[in-house]
PDB file of C-alpha atoms in Angstrom:
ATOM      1  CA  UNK A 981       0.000   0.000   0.000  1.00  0.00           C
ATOM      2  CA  UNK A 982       0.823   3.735  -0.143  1.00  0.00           C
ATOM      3  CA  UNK A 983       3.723   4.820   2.514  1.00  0.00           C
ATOM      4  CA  UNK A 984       4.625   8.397   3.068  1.00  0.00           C
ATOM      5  CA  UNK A 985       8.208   8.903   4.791  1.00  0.00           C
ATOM      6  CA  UNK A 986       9.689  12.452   6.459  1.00  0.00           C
ATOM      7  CA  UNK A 987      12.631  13.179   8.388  1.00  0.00           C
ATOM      8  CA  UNK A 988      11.379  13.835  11.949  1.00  0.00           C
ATOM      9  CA  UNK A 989      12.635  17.099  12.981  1.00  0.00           C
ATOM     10  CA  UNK A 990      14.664  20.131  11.558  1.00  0.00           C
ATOM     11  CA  UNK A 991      16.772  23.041  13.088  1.00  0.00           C
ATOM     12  CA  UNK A 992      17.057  26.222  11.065  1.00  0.00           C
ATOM     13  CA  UNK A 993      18.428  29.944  12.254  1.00  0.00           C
ATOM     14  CA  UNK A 994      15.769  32.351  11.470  1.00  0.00           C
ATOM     15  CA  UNK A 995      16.682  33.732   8.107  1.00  0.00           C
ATOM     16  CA  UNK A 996      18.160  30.811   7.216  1.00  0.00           C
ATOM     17  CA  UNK A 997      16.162  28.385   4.057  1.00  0.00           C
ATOM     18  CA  UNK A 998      14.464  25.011   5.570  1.00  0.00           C
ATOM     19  CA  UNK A 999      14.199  22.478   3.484  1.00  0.00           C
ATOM     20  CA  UNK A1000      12.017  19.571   4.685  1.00  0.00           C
ATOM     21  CA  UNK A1001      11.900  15.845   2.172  1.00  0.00           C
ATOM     22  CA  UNK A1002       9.508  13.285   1.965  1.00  0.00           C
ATOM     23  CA  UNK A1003       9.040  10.461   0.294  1.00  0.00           C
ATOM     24  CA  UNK A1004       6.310   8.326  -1.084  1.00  0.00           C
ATOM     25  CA  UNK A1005       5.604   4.937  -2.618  1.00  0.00           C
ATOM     26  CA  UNK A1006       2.267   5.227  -4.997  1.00  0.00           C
ATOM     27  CA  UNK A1007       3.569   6.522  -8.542  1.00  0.00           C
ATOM     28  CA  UNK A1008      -0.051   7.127  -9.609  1.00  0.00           C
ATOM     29  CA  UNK A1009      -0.741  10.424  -6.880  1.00  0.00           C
ATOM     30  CA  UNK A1010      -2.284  12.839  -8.832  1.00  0.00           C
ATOM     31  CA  UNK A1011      -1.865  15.687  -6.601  1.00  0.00           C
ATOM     32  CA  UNK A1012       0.792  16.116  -3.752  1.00  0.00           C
ATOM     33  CA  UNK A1013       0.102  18.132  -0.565  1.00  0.00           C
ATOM     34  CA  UNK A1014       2.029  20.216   2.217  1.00  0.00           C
ATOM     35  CA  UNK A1015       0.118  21.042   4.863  1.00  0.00           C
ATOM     36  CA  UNK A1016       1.188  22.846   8.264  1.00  0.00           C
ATOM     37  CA  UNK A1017      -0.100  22.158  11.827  1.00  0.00           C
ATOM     38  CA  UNK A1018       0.926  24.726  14.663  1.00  0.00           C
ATOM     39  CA  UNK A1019       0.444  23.245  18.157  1.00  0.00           C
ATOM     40  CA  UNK A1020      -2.835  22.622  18.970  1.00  0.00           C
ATOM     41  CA  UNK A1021      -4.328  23.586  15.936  1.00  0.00           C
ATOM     42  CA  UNK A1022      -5.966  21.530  12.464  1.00  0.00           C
ATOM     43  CA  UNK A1023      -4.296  21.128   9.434  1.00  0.00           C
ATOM     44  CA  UNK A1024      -3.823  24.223   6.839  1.00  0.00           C
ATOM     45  CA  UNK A1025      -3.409  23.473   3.334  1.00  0.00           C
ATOM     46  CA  UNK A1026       0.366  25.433   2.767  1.00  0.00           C
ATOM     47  CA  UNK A1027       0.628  24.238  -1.099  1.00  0.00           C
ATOM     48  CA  UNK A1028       0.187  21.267  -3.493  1.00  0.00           C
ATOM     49  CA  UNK A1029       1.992  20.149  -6.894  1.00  0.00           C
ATOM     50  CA  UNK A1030       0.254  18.230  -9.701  1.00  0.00           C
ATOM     51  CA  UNK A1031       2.146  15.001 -10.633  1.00  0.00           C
ATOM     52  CA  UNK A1032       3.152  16.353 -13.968  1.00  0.00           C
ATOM     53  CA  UNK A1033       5.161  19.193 -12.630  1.00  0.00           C
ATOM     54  CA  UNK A1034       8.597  19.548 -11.381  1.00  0.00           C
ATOM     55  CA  UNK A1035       8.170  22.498  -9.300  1.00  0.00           C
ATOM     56  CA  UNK A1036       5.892  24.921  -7.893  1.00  0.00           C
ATOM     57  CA  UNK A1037       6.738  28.072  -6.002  1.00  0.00           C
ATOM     58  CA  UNK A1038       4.346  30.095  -4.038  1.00  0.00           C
ATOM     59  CA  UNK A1039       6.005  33.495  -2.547  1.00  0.00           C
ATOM     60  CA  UNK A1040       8.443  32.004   0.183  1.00  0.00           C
ATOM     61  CA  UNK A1041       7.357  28.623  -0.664  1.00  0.00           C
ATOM     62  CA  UNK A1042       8.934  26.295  -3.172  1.00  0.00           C
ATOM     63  CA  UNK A1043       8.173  22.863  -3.899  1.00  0.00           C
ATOM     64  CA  UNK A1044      10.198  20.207  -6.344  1.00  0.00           C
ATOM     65  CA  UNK A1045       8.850  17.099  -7.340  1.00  0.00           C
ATOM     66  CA  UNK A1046      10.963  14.344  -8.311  1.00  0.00           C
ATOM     67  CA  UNK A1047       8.295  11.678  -9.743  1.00  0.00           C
ATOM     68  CA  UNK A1048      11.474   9.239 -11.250  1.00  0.00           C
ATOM     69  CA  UNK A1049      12.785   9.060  -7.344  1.00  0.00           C
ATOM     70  CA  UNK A1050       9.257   9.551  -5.840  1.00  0.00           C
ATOM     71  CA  UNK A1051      10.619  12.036  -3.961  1.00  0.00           C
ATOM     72  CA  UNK A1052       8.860  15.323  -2.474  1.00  0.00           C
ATOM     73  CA  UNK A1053      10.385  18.516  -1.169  1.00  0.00           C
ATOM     74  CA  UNK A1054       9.406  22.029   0.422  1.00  0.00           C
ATOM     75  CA  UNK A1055      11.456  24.776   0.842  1.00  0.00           C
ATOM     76  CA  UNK A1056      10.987  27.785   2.422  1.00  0.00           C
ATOM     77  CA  UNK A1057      13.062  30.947   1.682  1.00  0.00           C
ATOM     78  CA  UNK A1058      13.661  33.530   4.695  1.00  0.00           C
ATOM     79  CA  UNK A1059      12.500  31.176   7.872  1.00  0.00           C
ATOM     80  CA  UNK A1060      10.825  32.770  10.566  1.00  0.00           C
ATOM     81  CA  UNK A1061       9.871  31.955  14.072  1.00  0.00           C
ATOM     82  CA  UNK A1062       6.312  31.915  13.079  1.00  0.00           C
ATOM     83  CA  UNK A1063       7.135  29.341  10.731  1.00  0.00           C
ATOM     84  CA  UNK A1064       7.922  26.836  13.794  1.00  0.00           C
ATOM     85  CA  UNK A1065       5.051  24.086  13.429  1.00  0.00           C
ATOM     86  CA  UNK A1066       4.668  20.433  12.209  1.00  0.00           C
ATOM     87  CA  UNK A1067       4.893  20.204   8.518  1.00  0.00           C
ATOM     88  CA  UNK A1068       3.393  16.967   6.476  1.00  0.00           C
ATOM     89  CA  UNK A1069       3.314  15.765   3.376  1.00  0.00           C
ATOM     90  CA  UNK A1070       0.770  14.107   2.064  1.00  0.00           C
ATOM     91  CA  UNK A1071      -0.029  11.950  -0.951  1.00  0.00           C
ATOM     92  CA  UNK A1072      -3.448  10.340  -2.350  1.00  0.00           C
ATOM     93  CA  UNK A1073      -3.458   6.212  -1.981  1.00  0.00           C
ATOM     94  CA  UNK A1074      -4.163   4.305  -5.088  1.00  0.00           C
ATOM     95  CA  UNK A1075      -5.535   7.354  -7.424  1.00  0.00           C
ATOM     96  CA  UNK A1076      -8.848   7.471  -4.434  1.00  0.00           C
ATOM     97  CA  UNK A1077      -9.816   9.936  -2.125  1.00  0.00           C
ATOM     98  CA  UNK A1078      -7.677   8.874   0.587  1.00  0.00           C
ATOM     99  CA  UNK A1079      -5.010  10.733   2.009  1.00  0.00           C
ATOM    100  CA  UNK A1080      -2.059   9.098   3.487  1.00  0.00           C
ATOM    101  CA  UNK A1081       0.081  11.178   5.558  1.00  0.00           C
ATOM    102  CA  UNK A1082       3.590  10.934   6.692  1.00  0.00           C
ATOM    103  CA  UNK A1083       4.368  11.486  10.575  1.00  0.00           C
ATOM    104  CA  UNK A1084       5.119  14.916  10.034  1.00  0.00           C
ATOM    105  CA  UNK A1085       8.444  16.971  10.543  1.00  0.00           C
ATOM    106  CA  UNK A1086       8.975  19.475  13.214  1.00  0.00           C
ATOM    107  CA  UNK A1087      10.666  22.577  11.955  1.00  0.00           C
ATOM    108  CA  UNK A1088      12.536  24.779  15.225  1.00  0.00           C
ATOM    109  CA  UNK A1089      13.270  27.906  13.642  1.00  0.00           C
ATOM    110  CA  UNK A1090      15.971  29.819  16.202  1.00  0.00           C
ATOM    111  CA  UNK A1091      16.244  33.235  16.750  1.00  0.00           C
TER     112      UNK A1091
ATOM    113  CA  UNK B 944     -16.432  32.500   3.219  1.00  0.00           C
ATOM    114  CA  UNK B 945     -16.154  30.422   5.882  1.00  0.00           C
ATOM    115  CA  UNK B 946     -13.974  27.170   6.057  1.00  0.00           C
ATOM    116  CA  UNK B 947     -14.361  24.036   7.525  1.00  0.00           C
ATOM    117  CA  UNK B 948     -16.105  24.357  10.798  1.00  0.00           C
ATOM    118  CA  UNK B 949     -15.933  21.603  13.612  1.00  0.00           C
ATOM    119  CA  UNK B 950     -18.015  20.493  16.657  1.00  0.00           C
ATOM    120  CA  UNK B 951     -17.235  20.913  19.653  1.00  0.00           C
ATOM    121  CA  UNK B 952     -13.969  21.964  20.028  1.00  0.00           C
ATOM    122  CA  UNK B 953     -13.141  19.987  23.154  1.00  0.00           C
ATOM    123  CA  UNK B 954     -14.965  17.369  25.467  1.00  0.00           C
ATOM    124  CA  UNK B 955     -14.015  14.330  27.275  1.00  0.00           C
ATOM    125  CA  UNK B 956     -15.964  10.943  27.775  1.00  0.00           C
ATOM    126  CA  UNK B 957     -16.217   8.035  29.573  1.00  0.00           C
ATOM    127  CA  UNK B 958     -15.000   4.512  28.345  1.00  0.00           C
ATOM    128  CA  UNK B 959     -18.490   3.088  27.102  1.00  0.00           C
ATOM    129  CA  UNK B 960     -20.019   6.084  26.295  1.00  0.00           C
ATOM    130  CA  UNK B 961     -20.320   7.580  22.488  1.00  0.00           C
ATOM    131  CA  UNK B 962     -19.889  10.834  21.151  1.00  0.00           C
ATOM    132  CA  UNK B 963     -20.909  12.565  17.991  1.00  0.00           C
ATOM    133  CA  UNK B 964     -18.746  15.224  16.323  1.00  0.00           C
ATOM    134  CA  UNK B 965     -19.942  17.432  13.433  1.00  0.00           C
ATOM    135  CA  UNK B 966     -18.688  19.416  10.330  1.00  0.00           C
ATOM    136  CA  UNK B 967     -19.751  21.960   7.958  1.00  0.00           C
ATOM    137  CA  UNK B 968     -17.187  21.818   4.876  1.00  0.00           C
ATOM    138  CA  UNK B 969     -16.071  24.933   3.352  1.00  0.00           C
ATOM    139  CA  UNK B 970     -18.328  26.559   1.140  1.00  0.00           C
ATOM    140  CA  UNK B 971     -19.028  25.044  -2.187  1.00  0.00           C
ATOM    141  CA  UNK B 972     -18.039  21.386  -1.583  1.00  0.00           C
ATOM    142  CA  UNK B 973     -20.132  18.604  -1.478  1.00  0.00           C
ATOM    143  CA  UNK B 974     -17.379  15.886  -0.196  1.00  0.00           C
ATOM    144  CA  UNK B 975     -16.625  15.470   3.474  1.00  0.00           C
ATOM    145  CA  UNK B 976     -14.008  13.281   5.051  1.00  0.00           C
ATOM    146  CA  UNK B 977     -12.641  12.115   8.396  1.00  0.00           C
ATOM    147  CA  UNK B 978      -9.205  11.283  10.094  1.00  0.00           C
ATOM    148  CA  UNK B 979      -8.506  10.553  13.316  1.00  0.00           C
ATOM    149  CA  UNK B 980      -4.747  11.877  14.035  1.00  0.00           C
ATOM    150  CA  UNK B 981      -3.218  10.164  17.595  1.00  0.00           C
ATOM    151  CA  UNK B 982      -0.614  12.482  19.656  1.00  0.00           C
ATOM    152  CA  UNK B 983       2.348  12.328  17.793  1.00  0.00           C
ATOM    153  CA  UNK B 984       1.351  10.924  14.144  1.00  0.00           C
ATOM    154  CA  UNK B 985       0.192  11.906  11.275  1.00  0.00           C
ATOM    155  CA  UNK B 986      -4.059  11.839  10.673  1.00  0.00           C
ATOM    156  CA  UNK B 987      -5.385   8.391   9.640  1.00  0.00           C
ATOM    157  CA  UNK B 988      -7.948   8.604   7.210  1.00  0.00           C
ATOM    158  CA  UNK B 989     -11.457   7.002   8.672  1.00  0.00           C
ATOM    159  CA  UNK B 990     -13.654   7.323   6.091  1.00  0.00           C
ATOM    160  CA  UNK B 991     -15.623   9.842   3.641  1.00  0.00           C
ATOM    161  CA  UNK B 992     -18.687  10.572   2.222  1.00  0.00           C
ATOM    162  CA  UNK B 993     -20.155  12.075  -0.621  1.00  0.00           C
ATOM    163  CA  UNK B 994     -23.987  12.515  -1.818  1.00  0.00           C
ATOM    164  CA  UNK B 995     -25.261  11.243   1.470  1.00  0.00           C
ATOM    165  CA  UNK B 996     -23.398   7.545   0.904  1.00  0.00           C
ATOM    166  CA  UNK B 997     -19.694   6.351   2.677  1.00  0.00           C
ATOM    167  CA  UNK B 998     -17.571   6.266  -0.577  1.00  0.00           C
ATOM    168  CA  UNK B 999     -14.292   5.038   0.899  1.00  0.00           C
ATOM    169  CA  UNK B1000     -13.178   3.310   4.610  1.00  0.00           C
ATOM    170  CA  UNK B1001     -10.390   3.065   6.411  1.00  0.00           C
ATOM    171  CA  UNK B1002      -9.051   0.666   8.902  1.00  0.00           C
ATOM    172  CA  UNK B1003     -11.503   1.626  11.310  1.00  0.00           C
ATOM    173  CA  UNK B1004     -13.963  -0.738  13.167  1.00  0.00           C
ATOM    174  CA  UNK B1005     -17.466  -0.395  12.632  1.00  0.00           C
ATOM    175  CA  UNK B1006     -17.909   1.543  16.333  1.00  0.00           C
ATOM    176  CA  UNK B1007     -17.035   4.600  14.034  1.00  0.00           C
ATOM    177  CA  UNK B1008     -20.347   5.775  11.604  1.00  0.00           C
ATOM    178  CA  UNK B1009     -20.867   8.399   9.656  1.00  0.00           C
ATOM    179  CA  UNK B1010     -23.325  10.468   8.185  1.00  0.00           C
ATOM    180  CA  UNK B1011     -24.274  13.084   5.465  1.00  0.00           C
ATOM    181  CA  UNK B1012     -26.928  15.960   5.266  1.00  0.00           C
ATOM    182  CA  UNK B1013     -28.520  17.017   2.098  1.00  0.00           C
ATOM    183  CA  UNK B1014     -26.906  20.712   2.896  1.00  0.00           C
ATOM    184  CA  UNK B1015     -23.300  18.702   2.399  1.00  0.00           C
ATOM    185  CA  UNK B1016     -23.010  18.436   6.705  1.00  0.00           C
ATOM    186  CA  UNK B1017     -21.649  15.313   8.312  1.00  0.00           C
ATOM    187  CA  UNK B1018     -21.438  13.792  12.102  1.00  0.00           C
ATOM    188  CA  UNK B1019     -18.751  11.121  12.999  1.00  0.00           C
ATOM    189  CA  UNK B1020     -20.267   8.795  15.807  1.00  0.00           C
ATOM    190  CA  UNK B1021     -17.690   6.693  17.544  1.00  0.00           C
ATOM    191  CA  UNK B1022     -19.817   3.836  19.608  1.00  0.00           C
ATOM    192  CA  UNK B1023     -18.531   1.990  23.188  1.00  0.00           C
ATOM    193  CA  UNK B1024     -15.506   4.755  23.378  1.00  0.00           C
ATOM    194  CA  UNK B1025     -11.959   2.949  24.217  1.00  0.00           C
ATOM    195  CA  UNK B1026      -9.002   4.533  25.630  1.00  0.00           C
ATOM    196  CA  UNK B1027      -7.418   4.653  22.907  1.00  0.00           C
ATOM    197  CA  UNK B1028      -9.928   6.532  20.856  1.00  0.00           C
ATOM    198  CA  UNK B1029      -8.538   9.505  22.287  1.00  0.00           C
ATOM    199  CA  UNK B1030      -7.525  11.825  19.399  1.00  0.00           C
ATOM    200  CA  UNK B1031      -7.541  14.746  17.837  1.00  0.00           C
ATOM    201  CA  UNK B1032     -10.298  14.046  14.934  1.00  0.00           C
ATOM    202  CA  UNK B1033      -9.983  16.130  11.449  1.00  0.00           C
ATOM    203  CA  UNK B1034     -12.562  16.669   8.599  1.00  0.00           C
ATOM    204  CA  UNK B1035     -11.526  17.373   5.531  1.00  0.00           C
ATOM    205  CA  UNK B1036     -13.764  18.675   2.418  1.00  0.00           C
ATOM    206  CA  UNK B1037     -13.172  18.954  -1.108  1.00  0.00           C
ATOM    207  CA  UNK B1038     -15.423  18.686  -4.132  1.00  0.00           C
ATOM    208  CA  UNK B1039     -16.639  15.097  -5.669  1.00  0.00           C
ATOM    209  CA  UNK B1040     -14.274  14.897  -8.427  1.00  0.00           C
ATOM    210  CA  UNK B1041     -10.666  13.749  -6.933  1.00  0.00           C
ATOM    211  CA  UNK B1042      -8.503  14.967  -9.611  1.00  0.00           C
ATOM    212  CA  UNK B1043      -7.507  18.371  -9.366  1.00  0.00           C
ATOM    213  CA  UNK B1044      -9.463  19.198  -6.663  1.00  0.00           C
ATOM    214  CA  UNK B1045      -7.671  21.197  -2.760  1.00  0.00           C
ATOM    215  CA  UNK B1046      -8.791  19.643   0.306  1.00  0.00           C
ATOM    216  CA  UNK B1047      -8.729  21.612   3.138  1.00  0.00           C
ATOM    217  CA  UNK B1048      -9.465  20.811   7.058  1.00  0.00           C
ATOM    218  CA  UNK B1049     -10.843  22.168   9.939  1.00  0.00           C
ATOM    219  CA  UNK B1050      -8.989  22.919  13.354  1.00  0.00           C
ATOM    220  CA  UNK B1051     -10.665  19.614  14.620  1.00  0.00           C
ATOM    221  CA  UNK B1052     -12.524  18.376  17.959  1.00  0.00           C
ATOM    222  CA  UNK B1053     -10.270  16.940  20.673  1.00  0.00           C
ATOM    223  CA  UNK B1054     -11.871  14.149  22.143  1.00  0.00           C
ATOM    224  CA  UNK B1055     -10.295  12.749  25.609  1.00  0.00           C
ATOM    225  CA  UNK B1056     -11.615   9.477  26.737  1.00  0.00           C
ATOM    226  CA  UNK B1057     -10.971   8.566  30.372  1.00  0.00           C
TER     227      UNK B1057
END
């Protein structure tokens, strides 16, 4: 079935890039999601690539998609401290409606 | 235009007893979905519906039911509450059509069962 990996934490300097990586196992997602989660809080929808593109960039947000490797990325230019939160990526399972989320990375942005 | 609303926000239960959450997807979508996300991991999808009908399931036992309004609305009941049913339970909308559609969520009801 569908497996979503990420690194578990990261450690930037505020000002500093973050880059966090995931990767995934179904070759047939359509779409590919980021989505952010501050402490106690939901999910909110950061950005998303469509499987036939290599990148995406949305003001401080970048994202390259590496569909040979199956390999996700999201970068984001000029960290700040409000940018500390759990980031995951998420990919659809099987071409359905399902989302299948990886365990999230933990960005620490220092001042 | 309002997003995804949840609830409640908060409660806490006893083992044995059930609960009912609710959700009102953003405006303009018609498909609803729920994940159940334990401290520490990433959500697990439960299950979704769409035109009043559970389209897809997840690994979930049959304690957890759903169900859809005509105005697009849905409730989660979770039956004979365990410990470990304690969670932090997402909804998630989007429109009918999977491909090239955004799915957004709500800030989610914390449930505590003690």
């Amino acid at each position: 079935g569908e497996d979503v990996e990420q690194s578990l934490f990261l450690s930037v300097r505020e000002g500093d890039s973050s880059v966090i990586n995931c990767t995934y196992t179904d070759s047939s997602s359509t779409y590919l999601y980021w989505y952010k989660q501050e402490p106690g809080a939901g999910l909110q929808l950061l950005t998303y690539i469509f499987s036939n593109m290599d990148m995406k960039q949305d003001q401080r947000l970048t994202v390259l998609l590496n569909k040979k490797d199956k390999h996700l990325s999201l970068r984001i230019a000029d960290t700040q401290t409000g940018d500390s939160a759990i980031y995951f990526c998420a990919a659809p399972m099987d071409s359905s409606y399902k989302l299948i989320f990886g365990s999230g990375t933990r960005l620490l942005v220092r001042p | 235009d309002a997003g995804v609303t949840q609830s409640p926000t908060h409660l806490i239960k006893t083992r044995g007893q059930q609960v009912t959450l609710r959700c009102s997807p953003k405006s303009g979508h018609d498909t609803v979905s729920w994940y159940q996300q334990a401290l520490g991991q990433g959500p697990q999808f439960i299950f979704q519906y769409y035109e009043e009908e559970e389209r897809q399931r997840g690994n979930f036992p049959d304690r957890f039911s759903g169900h859809q309004f005509p105005n697009y609305s849905s409730e989660l009941n979770v039956n004979a509450l365990l410990l470990g049913d304690s969670a932090l339970y997402l909804c998630a909308s989007s429109t009918g059509t999977f491909s090239g559609n955004t799915i957004y969520f709500g800030e989610g009801s914390w449930l505590t069962v003690v």
